[in-house]
Structure formats: structure tokens, C-alpha cells
Short mmCIF file of C-alpha atoms in Angstrom, two decimals:
data_model
loop_
_atom_site.label_atom_id
_atom_site.label_comp_id
_atom_site.label_asym_id
_atom_site.label_seq_id
_atom_site.Cartn_x
_atom_site.Cartn_y
_atom_site.Cartn_z
CA MET A 1286 28.30 49.39 7.43
CA LEU A 1287 26.76 46.41 5.59
CA ALA A 1288 24.95 43.90 7.75
CA ARG A 1289 26.65 40.53 7.92
CA VAL A 1290 24.60 37.78 6.23
CA SER A 1291 24.94 34.30 7.66
CA SER A 1292 25.59 31.50 5.19
CA THR A 1293 24.29 28.87 7.64
CA PRO A 1294 20.86 27.56 6.56
CA THR A 1295 18.04 28.08 9.02
CA PHE A 1296 15.07 25.79 9.46
CA LYS A 1297 11.66 26.74 10.73
CA ARG A 1298 10.79 25.07 14.02
CA LEU A 1299 7.95 22.59 13.60
CA PRO A 1300 6.43 19.98 15.93
CA ARG A 1301 8.34 16.69 15.75
CA ALA A 1302 5.36 14.78 14.28
CA VAL A 1303 4.96 17.34 11.49
CA ARG A 1304 8.68 17.32 10.74
CA GLU A 1305 8.75 13.51 10.58
CA GLN A 1306 5.89 13.47 8.06
CA GLN A 1307 7.81 16.02 5.99
CA MET A 1308 10.82 13.74 5.97
CA LEU A 1309 8.75 10.67 5.11
CA ASP A 1310 7.01 12.53 2.26
CA ALA A 1311 10.39 13.46 0.80
CA ALA A 1312 11.84 9.99 1.36
CA VAL A 1313 8.93 8.25 -0.39
CA LYS A 1314 9.40 10.48 -3.45
CA VAL A 1315 13.15 9.94 -3.59
CA PHE A 1316 12.98 6.18 -2.98
CA SER A 1317 10.29 5.76 -5.65
CA ARG A 1318 12.34 7.83 -8.10
CA ARG A 1319 15.81 6.43 -7.39
CA GLY A 1320 15.28 3.08 -5.71
CA PHE A 1321 16.66 2.24 -2.27
CA HIS A 1322 20.30 1.75 -3.25
CA ALA A 1323 20.63 4.82 -5.47
CA ALA A 1324 18.73 7.17 -3.16
CA SER A 1325 20.89 9.39 -0.98
CA MET A 1326 20.17 10.90 2.40
CA ASP A 1327 21.45 14.21 1.01
CA GLU A 1328 18.74 14.26 -1.65
CA ILE A 1329 16.07 13.29 0.88
CA ALA A 1330 17.18 16.07 3.22
CA ASP A 1331 17.20 18.58 0.35
CA ASP A 1332 13.69 17.56 -0.76
CA ALA A 1333 12.45 17.86 2.83
CA GLY A 1334 14.13 21.24 3.26
CA ILE A 1335 16.10 20.15 6.31
CA SER A 1336 19.64 19.15 7.24
CA LYS A 1337 20.92 15.60 6.75
CA PRO A 1338 21.89 15.24 10.44
CA MET A 1339 18.27 16.01 11.33
CA VAL A 1340 17.06 13.11 9.17
CA TYR A 1341 19.43 10.74 10.97
CA ALA A 1342 18.43 12.15 14.36
CA TYR A 1343 14.69 11.71 13.72
CA LEU A 1344 14.45 8.52 11.66
CA GLY A 1345 17.82 6.78 11.80
CA THR A 1346 19.77 5.15 8.97
CA LYS A 1347 18.65 4.92 5.36
CA GLU A 1348 17.42 1.36 5.95
CA GLU A 1349 15.44 2.45 9.01
CA LEU A 1350 14.02 5.37 7.06
CA PHE A 1351 12.93 3.07 4.23
CA ILE A 1352 11.19 0.74 6.70
CA ALA A 1353 9.46 3.74 8.27
CA CYS A 1354 8.19 4.67 4.79
CA LEU A 1355 6.91 1.12 4.29
CA HIS A 1356 5.11 1.17 7.62
CA ARG A 1357 3.48 4.54 6.98
CA GLU A 1358 2.29 3.73 3.46
CA SER A 1359 1.00 0.27 4.39
CA THR A 1360 -0.80 1.69 7.44
CA ARG A 1361 -2.44 4.38 5.32
CA MET A 1362 -3.57 1.79 2.80
CA MET A 1363 -4.95 -0.63 5.41
CA GLU A 1364 -6.78 2.18 7.20
CA ALA A 1365 -8.37 3.29 3.93
CA ILE A 1366 -9.58 -0.25 3.20
CA ALA A 1367 -10.82 -0.92 6.74
CA GLY A 1368 -12.62 2.43 6.85
CA ALA A 1369 -14.43 1.75 3.57
CA ALA A 1370 -15.38 -1.92 4.00
CA ALA A 1371 -17.78 -1.74 6.96
CA PRO A 1372 -18.74 -5.21 8.29
CA ASP A 1373 -22.50 -4.51 8.19
CA LEU A 1374 -22.56 -4.06 4.39
CA PRO A 1375 -23.75 -6.75 1.94
CA ALA A 1376 -20.90 -9.02 0.82
CA ASP A 1377 -20.60 -7.64 -2.71
CA GLU A 1378 -20.73 -4.00 -1.59
CA ARG A 1379 -18.17 -4.63 1.13
CA LEU A 1380 -15.72 -6.18 -1.33
CA TRP A 1381 -16.42 -3.40 -3.86
CA ARG A 1382 -15.78 -0.65 -1.33
CA GLY A 1383 -12.59 -2.34 -0.18
CA LEU A 1384 -11.33 -2.60 -3.76
CA ARG A 1385 -12.30 0.99 -4.50
CA ALA A 1386 -10.39 2.18 -1.40
CA PHE A 1387 -7.36 0.07 -2.36
CA PHE A 1388 -7.17 1.31 -5.95
CA GLY A 1389 -8.02 4.82 -4.82
CA PHE A 1390 -5.00 4.74 -2.51
CA VAL A 1391 -2.74 3.53 -5.32
CA GLY A 1392 -4.07 6.15 -7.73
CA ALA A 1393 -3.57 8.96 -5.22
CA HIS A 1394 -0.20 7.72 -3.89
CA ARG A 1395 1.66 6.27 -6.85
CA ASP A 1396 5.01 7.08 -5.23
CA GLY A 1397 3.92 5.26 -2.08
CA TRP A 1398 2.86 2.21 -4.09
CA ALA A 1399 6.20 2.20 -5.92
CA VAL A 1400 7.98 2.06 -2.56
CA LEU A 1401 5.61 -0.56 -1.13
CA TYR A 1402 5.41 -2.92 -4.06
CA ARG A 1403 8.35 -2.38 -6.38
CA GLN A 1404 11.23 -1.23 -4.23
CA ALA A 1405 10.47 -3.46 -1.25
CA ARG A 1406 9.86 -6.81 -2.91
CA GLY A 1407 13.37 -7.38 -4.24
CA SER A 1408 15.57 -7.25 -1.16
CA GLN A 1409 15.67 -8.27 2.47
CA PRO A 1410 14.61 -7.17 5.05
CA PHE A 1411 12.12 -5.15 2.99
CA ALA A 1412 10.63 -8.21 1.28
CA ALA A 1413 9.67 -9.51 4.73
CA GLU A 1414 7.89 -6.23 5.47
CA LEU A 1415 6.00 -6.51 2.19
CA ALA A 1416 5.06 -10.12 2.94
CA ALA A 1417 3.68 -9.04 6.31
CA MET A 1418 1.59 -6.34 4.63
CA ARG A 1419 0.29 -8.86 2.08
CA GLY A 1420 -0.55 -11.22 4.93
CA ARG A 1421 -2.69 -8.54 6.59
CA LEU A 1422 -4.50 -7.91 3.31
CA VAL A 1423 -5.16 -11.64 2.89
CA GLU A 1424 -6.56 -11.80 6.43
CA VAL A 1425 -8.92 -8.89 5.66
CA VAL A 1426 -10.16 -10.44 2.40
CA ALA A 1427 -10.51 -13.90 3.92
CA GLY A 1428 -12.47 -12.35 6.79
CA MET A 1429 -14.82 -10.63 4.33
CA LEU A 1430 -15.47 -13.89 2.49
CA ASP A 1431 -15.93 -15.87 5.71
CA HIS A 1432 -18.40 -13.29 7.04
CA ALA A 1433 -20.40 -13.46 3.80
CA LEU A 1434 -20.42 -17.26 3.80
CA ARG A 1435 -21.59 -17.49 7.40
CA ALA A 1436 -24.31 -14.92 6.71
CA SER A 1437 -25.57 -17.19 3.92
CA GLY A 1438 -25.50 -20.24 6.18
CA ARG A 1439 -22.41 -21.83 4.64
CA GLU A 1440 -18.88 -22.52 5.78
CA VAL A 1441 -15.69 -23.09 3.80
CA GLY A 1442 -12.47 -24.53 5.16
CA ALA A 1443 -9.81 -22.10 6.33
CA THR A 1444 -7.34 -23.30 3.67
CA ASP A 1445 -9.86 -22.75 0.85
CA LEU A 1446 -10.62 -19.26 2.14
CA GLU A 1447 -6.92 -18.43 2.40
CA VAL A 1448 -6.23 -19.67 -1.14
CA VAL A 1449 -9.07 -17.61 -2.62
CA ALA A 1450 -7.98 -14.55 -0.62
CA TYR A 1451 -4.38 -14.89 -1.82
CA GLY A 1452 -5.65 -15.13 -5.40
CA LEU A 1453 -7.75 -11.97 -5.06
CA VAL A 1454 -4.94 -10.04 -3.35
CA GLY A 1455 -2.36 -11.14 -5.93
CA ALA A 1456 -4.59 -10.15 -8.86
CA SER A 1457 -5.36 -6.80 -7.21
CA GLU A 1458 -1.67 -6.10 -6.62
CA SER A 1459 -0.84 -6.82 -10.27
CA LEU A 1460 -3.63 -4.53 -11.49
CA ALA A 1461 -2.55 -1.85 -9.01
CA ASP A 1462 0.96 -2.05 -10.46
CA TRP A 1463 -0.58 -1.44 -13.90
CA LEU A 1464 -2.56 1.51 -12.51
CA ALA A 1465 0.60 3.06 -11.06
CA ASP A 1466 2.15 3.04 -14.56
CA HIS A 1467 -0.92 4.63 -16.18
CA PRO A 1468 -1.61 8.02 -14.57
CA GLU A 1469 -4.39 8.61 -17.11
CA ALA A 1470 -6.30 5.55 -15.83
CA ASP A 1471 -9.21 6.09 -13.46
CA ALA A 1472 -8.87 4.33 -10.10
CA GLY A 1473 -12.64 3.83 -9.77
CA LYS A 1474 -12.94 2.18 -13.18
CA THR A 1475 -9.95 -0.01 -12.37
CA ALA A 1476 -11.67 -1.10 -9.17
CA THR A 1477 -14.81 -1.93 -11.16
CA ARG A 1478 -12.80 -4.08 -13.57
CA MET A 1479 -11.26 -5.97 -10.68
CA MET A 1480 -14.66 -6.34 -9.01
CA ASN A 1481 -16.09 -7.91 -12.16
CA VAL A 1482 -13.30 -10.48 -12.15
CA ALA A 1483 -13.30 -11.07 -8.39
CA TRP A 1484 -17.00 -11.08 -7.64
CA LEU A 1485 -18.00 -13.49 -10.42
CA GLY A 1486 -15.75 -16.05 -8.78
CA ALA A 1487 -16.58 -15.11 -5.18
CA ASP A 1488 -20.31 -15.15 -5.89
CA GLN A 1489 -20.06 -18.69 -7.25
CA LEU A 1490 -18.12 -19.67 -4.13
CA LEU A 1491 -20.85 -18.20 -1.92
CA ARG A 1492 -23.45 -20.20 -3.84
CA GLY A 1493 -21.49 -23.41 -3.34
CA VAL A 1494 -20.59 -23.80 -7.03
CA THR A 1495 -17.16 -25.29 -7.63
CA TRP A 1496 -15.26 -26.48 -10.70
CA HIS A 1497 -13.85 -29.99 -10.85
CA PRO A 1498 -11.27 -31.31 -13.32
CA PRO A 1499 -12.53 -33.84 -15.86
CA ALA A 1500 -12.14 -37.47 -14.98
CA ALA A 1501 -9.04 -39.06 -16.44
CA GLY A 1502 -9.92 -41.00 -19.60
#
């Protein structure tokens, strides 16, 4: 007699944390490829090698899954930056290491950047999540600049620091978006380019040099 073969798919038992990461890995790829609206839970489940009900059971609805992807990718990025930019480093090296970690993350996780920056910015509530991530980046950069200024015996108003930090973060995000579209580009060289732009301005700020508009004639 021939043995009966079950047509029901079987899934290897894994610890919950490992299974969740599997799902998030698959979801990031599908969301970056399809966009939030076109992505399907069926495709995410197929890519993860699990059943669709399991995705719902572990991570909830598609919206909740997308937010979980945002949280994971932004946490990974912030941890990479914080781990590289030690507070006891000289100001220029600290900024350089932070930029190198940031662009290194984007270069190594282009799908994750697509979800963070491109897919999230266009619709609520994801745009609010992206704004919160940008706010944390601005706080980190402003803190770096403030630390460097105080170490040199100078202080700059909180608003001025925030404006400069927003400018640096915005320029870095735009260049990171370019990097994500150019897989042949080197993340380290991209960080160096950004450092040359950022540090020339930041160094002048640390020296107390400012530009003033010409007097009205």
C-alpha cells in the first residue's frame, strides 16, 4: 500500500522571537518592492515561509505589521549611529563616525530604507512615525554639536542648534535616498562626501563664524 501524503503544509517550530524576525524580514522586502497598499499578507507569508494566519497572530493587521517594520528598522539605524558616535571622541570624528554608520546602514539595508523613508512619508499614520524618527536623529545631531561647542567654551542657542541639526539630517536623508538608488555606490565614500559638506559648515559654527546678509542699499 502507498503511504498517504498530507497536502497540509508543515512549518518548523522556531522560538517566537526568531519567527517574528523572519516575518519582519519578509515584510520589509515586500513593502519595499510593492509599497504598503499593493503589498499583500499572502505574499509576505509566502516569503516568510509561514501561514497567513500566523502573521496575523504574531504581528496583527497589515498596518500594524508595517509599523512594526518601521520601528525595527529605525531602532537598528539609531543603534548603529549611537554605537559608532561615542561621546568621548573629537567633534569631527564623532560626526564622521555617525555619518558613516548612517550611510552604512542604508547601504546594507536598502529595503529597510525604502520602507522607512519612501513608503512611510506619504501617508498617515506612517508619516508621524517617520517624523518621530527624524526628531530622534535631530536630537542626536544637535547633542553632538552642543557637546562640541561646550568643549570649545562656546554656547549656541537651542533654536540655532536645532535648525543646523535639521539641515544636516535633511541633507543626509536626501543623499541616503540617492545611495539607495545606486547599489554600485560605496557607502563609506558617500559618508565622506556628506562629511565634507557638513563639517565645513559645522566647523565654522564651532569657530563662531557666521554669515550675515548684505545691508539693504
